[in-house]
Short mmCIF file of C-alpha atoms in Angstrom, two decimals:
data_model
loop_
_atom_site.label_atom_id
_atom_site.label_comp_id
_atom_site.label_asym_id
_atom_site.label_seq_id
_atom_site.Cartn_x
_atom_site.Cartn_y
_atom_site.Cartn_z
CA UNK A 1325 -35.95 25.34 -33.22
CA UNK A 1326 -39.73 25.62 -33.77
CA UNK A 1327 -41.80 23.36 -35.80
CA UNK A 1328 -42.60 26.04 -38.11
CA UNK A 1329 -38.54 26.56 -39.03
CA UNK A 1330 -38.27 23.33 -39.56
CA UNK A 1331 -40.80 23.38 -42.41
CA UNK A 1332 -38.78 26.08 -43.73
CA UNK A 1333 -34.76 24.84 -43.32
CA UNK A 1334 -32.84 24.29 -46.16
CA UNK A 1335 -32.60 20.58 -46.37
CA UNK A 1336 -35.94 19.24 -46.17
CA UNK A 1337 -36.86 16.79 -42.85
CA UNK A 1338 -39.60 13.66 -43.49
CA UNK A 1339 -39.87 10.76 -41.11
CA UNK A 1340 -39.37 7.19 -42.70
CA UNK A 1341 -40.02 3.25 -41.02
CA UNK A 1342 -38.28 0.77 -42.11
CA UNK A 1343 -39.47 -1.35 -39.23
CA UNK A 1344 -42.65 -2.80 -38.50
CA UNK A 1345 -42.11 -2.55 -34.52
CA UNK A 1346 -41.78 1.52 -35.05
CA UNK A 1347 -44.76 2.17 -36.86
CA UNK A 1348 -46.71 4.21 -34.27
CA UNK A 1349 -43.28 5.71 -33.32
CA UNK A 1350 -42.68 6.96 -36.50
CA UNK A 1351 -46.27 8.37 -36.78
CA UNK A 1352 -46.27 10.33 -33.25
CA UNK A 1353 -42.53 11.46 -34.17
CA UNK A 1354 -43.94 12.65 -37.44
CA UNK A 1355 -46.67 14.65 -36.30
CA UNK A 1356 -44.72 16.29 -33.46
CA UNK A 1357 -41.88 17.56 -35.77
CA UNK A 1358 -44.40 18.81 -38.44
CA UNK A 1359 -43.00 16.80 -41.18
CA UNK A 1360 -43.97 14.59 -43.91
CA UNK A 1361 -43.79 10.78 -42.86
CA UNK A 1362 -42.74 8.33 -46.24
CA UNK A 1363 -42.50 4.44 -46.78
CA UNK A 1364 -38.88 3.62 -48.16
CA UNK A 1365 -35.76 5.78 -47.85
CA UNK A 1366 -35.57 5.96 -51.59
CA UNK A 1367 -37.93 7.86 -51.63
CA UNK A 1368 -35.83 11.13 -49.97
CA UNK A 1369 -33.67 13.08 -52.06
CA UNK A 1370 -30.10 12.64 -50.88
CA UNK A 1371 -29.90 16.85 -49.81
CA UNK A 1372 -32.45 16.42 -47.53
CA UNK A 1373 -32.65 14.53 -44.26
CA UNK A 1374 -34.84 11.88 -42.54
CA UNK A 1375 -35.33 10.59 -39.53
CA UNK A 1376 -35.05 6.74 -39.87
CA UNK A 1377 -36.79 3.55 -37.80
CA UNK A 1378 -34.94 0.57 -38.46
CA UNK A 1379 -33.85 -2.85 -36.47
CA UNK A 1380 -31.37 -0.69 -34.47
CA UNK A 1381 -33.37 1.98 -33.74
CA UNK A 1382 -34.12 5.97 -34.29
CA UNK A 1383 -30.90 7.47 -36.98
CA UNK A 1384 -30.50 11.14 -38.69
CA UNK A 1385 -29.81 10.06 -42.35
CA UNK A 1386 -28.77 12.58 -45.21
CA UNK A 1387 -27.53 10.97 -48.34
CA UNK A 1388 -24.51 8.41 -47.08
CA UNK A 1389 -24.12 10.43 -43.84
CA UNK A 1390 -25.90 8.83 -40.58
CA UNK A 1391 -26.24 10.02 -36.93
CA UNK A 1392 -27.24 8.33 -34.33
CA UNK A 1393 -27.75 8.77 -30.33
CA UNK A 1394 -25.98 5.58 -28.91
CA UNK A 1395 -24.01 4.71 -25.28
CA UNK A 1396 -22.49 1.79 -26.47
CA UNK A 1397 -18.97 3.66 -27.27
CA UNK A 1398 -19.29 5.51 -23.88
CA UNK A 1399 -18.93 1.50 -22.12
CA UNK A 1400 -15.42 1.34 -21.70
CA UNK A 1401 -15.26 5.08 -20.03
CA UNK A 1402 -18.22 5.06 -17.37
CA UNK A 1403 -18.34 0.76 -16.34
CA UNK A 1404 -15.34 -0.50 -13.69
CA UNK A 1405 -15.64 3.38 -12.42
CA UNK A 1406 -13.56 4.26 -15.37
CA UNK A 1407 -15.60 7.34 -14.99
CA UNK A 1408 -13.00 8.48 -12.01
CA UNK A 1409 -10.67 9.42 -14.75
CA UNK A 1410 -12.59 11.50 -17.07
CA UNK A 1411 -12.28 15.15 -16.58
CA UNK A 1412 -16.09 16.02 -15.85
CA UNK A 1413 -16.47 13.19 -13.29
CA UNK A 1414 -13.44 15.31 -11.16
CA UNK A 1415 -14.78 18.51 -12.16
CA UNK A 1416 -18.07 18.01 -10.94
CA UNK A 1417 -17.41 16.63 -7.64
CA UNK A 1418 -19.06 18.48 -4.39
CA UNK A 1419 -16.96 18.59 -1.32
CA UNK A 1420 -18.93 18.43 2.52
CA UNK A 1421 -22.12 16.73 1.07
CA UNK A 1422 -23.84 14.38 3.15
CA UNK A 1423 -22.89 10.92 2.16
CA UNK A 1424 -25.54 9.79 1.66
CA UNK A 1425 -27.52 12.30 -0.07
CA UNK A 1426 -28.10 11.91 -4.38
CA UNK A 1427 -26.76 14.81 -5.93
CA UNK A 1428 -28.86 16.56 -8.61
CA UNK A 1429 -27.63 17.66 -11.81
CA UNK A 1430 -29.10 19.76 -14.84
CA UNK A 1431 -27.49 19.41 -18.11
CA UNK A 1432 -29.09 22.27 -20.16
CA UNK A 1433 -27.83 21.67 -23.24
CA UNK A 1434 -28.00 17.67 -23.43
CA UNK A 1435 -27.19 17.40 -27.39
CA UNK A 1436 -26.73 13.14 -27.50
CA UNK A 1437 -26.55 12.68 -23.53
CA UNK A 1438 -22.60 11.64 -23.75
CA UNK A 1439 -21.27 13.91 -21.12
CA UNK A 1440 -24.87 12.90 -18.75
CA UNK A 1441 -23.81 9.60 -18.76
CA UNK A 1442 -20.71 10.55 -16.90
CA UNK A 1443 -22.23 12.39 -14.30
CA UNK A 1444 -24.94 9.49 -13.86
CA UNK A 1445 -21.97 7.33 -13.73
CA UNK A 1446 -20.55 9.56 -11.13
CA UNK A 1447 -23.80 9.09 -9.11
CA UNK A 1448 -25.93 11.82 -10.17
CA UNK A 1449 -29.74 12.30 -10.92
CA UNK A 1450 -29.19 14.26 -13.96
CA UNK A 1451 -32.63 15.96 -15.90
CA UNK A 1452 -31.05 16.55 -19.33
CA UNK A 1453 -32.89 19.58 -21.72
CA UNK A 1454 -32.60 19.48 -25.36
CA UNK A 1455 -34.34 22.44 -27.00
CA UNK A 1456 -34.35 20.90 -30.66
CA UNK A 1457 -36.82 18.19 -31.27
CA UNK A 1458 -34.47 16.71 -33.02
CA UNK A 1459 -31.68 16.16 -31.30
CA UNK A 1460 -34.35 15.19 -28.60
CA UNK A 1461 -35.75 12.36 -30.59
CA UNK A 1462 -32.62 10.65 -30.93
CA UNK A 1463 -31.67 11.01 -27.22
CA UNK A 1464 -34.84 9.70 -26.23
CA UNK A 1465 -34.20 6.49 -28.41
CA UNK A 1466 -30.78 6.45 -27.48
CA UNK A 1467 -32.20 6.25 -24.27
CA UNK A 1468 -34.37 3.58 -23.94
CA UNK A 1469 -31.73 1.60 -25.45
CA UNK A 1470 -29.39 2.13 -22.83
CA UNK A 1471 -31.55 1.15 -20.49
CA UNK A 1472 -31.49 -2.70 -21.62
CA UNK A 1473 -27.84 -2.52 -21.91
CA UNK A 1474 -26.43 -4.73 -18.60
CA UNK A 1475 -23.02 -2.18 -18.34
CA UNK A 1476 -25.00 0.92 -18.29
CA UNK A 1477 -28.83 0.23 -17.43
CA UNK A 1478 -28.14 1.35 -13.94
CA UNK A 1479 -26.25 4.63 -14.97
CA UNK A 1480 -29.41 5.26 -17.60
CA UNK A 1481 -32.05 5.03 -14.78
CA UNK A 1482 -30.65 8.25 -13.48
CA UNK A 1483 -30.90 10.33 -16.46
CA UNK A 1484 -34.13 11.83 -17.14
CA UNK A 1485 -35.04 13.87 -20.22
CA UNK A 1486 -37.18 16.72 -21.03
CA UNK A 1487 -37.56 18.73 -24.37
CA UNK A 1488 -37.42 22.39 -23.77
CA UNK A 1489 -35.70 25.69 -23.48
CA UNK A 1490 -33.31 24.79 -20.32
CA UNK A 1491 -33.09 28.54 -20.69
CA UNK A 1492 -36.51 29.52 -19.58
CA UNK A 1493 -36.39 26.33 -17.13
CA UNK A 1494 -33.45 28.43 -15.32
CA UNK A 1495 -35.46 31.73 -15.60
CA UNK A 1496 -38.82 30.05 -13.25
CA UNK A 1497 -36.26 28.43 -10.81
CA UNK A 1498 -34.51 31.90 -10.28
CA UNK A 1499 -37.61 33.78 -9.76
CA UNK A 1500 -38.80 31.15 -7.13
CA UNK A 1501 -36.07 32.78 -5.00
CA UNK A 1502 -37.25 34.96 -2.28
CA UNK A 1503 -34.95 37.97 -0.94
CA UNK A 1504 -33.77 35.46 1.96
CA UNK A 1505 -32.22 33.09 -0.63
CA UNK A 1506 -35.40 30.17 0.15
CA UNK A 1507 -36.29 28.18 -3.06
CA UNK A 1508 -39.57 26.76 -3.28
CA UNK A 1509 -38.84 24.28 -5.77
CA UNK A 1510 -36.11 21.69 -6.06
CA UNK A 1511 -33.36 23.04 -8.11
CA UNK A 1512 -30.09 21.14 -9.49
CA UNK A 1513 -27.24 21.01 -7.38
CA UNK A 1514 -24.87 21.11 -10.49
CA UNK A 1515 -25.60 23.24 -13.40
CA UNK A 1516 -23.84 22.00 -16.72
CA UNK A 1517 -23.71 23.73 -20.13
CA UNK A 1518 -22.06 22.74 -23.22
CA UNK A 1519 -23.35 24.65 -26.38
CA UNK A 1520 -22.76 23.29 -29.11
CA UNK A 1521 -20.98 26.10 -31.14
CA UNK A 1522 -19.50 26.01 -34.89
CA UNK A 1523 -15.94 26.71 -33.77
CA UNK A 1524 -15.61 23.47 -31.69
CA UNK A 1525 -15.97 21.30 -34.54
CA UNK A 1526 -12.45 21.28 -35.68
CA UNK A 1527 -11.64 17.49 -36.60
CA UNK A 1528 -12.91 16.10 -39.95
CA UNK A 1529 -14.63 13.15 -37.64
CA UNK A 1530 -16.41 15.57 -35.82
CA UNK A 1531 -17.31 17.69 -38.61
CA UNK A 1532 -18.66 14.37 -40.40
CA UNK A 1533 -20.89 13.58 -37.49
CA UNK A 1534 -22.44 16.65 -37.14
CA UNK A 1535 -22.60 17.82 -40.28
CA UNK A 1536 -26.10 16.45 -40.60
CA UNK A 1537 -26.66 18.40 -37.44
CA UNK A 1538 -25.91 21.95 -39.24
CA UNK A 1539 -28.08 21.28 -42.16
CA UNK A 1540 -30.70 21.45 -39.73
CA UNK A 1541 -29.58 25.66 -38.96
CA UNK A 1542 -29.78 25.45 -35.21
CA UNK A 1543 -30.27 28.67 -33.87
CA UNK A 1544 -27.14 29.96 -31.90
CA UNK A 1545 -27.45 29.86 -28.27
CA UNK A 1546 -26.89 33.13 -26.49
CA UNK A 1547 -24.12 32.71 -24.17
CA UNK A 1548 -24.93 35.52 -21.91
CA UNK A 1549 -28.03 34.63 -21.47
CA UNK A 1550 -27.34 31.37 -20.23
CA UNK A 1551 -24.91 32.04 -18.05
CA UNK A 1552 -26.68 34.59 -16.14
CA UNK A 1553 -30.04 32.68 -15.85
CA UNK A 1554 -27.97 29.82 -14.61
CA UNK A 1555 -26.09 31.84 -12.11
CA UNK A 1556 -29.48 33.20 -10.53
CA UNK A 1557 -30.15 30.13 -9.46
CA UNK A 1558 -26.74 29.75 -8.22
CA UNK A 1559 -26.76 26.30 -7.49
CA UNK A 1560 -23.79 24.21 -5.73
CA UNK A 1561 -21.34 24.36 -8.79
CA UNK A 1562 -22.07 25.57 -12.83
CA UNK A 1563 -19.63 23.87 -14.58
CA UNK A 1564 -19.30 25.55 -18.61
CA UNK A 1565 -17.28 22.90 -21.23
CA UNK A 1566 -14.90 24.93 -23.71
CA UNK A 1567 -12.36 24.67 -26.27
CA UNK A 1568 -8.95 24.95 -24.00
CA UNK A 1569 -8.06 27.81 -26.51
CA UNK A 1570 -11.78 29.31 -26.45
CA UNK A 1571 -13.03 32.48 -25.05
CA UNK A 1572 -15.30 32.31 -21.59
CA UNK A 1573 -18.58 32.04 -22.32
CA UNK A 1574 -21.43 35.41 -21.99
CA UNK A 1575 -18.38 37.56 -21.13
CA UNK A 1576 -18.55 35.77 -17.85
CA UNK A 1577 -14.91 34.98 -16.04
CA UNK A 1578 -15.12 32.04 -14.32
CA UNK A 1579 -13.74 31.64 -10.68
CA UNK A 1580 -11.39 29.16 -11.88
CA UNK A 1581 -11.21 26.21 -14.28
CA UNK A 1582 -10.46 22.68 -14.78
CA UNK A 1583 -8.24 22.03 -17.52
CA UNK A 1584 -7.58 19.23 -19.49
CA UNK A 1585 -5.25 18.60 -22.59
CA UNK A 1586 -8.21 19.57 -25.25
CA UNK A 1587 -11.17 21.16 -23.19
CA UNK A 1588 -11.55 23.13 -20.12
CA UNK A 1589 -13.90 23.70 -17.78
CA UNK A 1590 -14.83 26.55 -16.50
CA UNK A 1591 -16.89 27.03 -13.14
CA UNK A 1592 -18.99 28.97 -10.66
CA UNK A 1593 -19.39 28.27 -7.52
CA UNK A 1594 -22.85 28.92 -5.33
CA UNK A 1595 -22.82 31.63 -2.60
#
């Protein structure tokens, strides 16, 4: 999503502090969105959204409805290596790697960094890309946050953000190839995707928490696209997350998938 569309969306986006600490935050995130920047949250019309400073931090707001990035919930999942048991954390294991080598993992489509956490708490690097400012925003504050939290501070050191199109990241890492398969710059060894598509909302508690999300009229990723410029940099594994009941993503059939009761994933393997 540009700045320019979202001047133009439907619901209208300001930026709002209700925090003294926050006050050049607010500013900075208000001039990199393009958007009005207000005193008091009274002052927004309950159709339209803002993006709120307060005590606890960076929150989408939109009448009674509030979003916000946070790892606290993810605690009891990723600390005691709880994260052994979650279906990502097995799917994105790599067999015959040195032992002592750090794995590297892209997730291109980062949304509110949930499913990086695992991987980080699986040992990863991960360099998460959100495309929609956003979304961004309130991973970045989500972020931060996490790393003062004692459970998780380690697992947060290893996740790295960067707003952009993950898309066109893929693009310049395939074309570094040469015609002997050498890469001249470091590229992930784990490529995760996870679009975040209308149809997977199916539960009224996930339709209440992003709801906010679709007022903002994210552009549709294009599946194919994805999958083939993640594929031409064929790194170690791609791992896509679906629906269980979902078609394959770009028209792309997978080599095989991990299934769980819910979701699957599908995956690639490098050559």
């Amino acid at each position: 999503m540009s700045k320019k569309e979202l001047k133009t969306q439907t619901a209208k986006l300001v930026v709002c502090v209700n925090h003294k600490r926050y006050k050049q935050d607010g500013e900075l995130l208000a001039k990199h969105l393009g958007v009005e920047q207000v005193d008091r949250i009274e002052e927004v019309d309950p159709k339209d959204l803002a993006m709120v400073y307060d005590k606890d931090g960076l929150s989408l707001v939109g009448g009674k409805l509030k979003l916000q990035g946070d790892f606290i919930s993810m605690i009891p999942r990723v600390k005691d290596e709880m994260w052994q048991h979650e279906l990502l954390a097995r799917s994105a294991r790599i067999k015959d790697e040195e032992s002592d080598k750090t794995l590297k993992a892209m997730d291109a489509t980062a949304g509110l960094g949930e499913d990086s956490l695992i991987l980080a708490a699986a040992g990863y690097e991960v360099t998460m890309y959100e495309h929609d400012p956003v979304i961004a925003a309130l991973l970045k504050d989500a972020l931060l946050r996490a790393r003062k939290i004692p459970e998780i501070k380690d697992m947060a050191a290893r996740m790295k953000l960067i707003e952009g199109d993950s898309v066109q990241i893929l693009k310049e890492m395939a074309s570094t190839v040469n015609s002997e398969g050498n890469v001249y710059v470091s590229k992930p060894d784990l490529i995760y995707l996870d679009p975040m598509f209308p149809e997977r909302q199916k539960s009224s508690k996930i339709k209440k928490k992003f709801q906010l999300l679709h007022k903002l009229e994210r552009p549709a990723m294009d599946g194919e696209e994805m999958v083939t410029a993640a594929l031409a940099v064929n790194p170690k594994k791609i791992l896509i997350k679906r629906p269980m009941k979902s078609e394959i993503l770009g028209g792309r059939t997978p080599e095989f998938s991990y299934k769980g009761t819910s979701i699957r994933y599908d995956c690639f393997m490098g050559k």
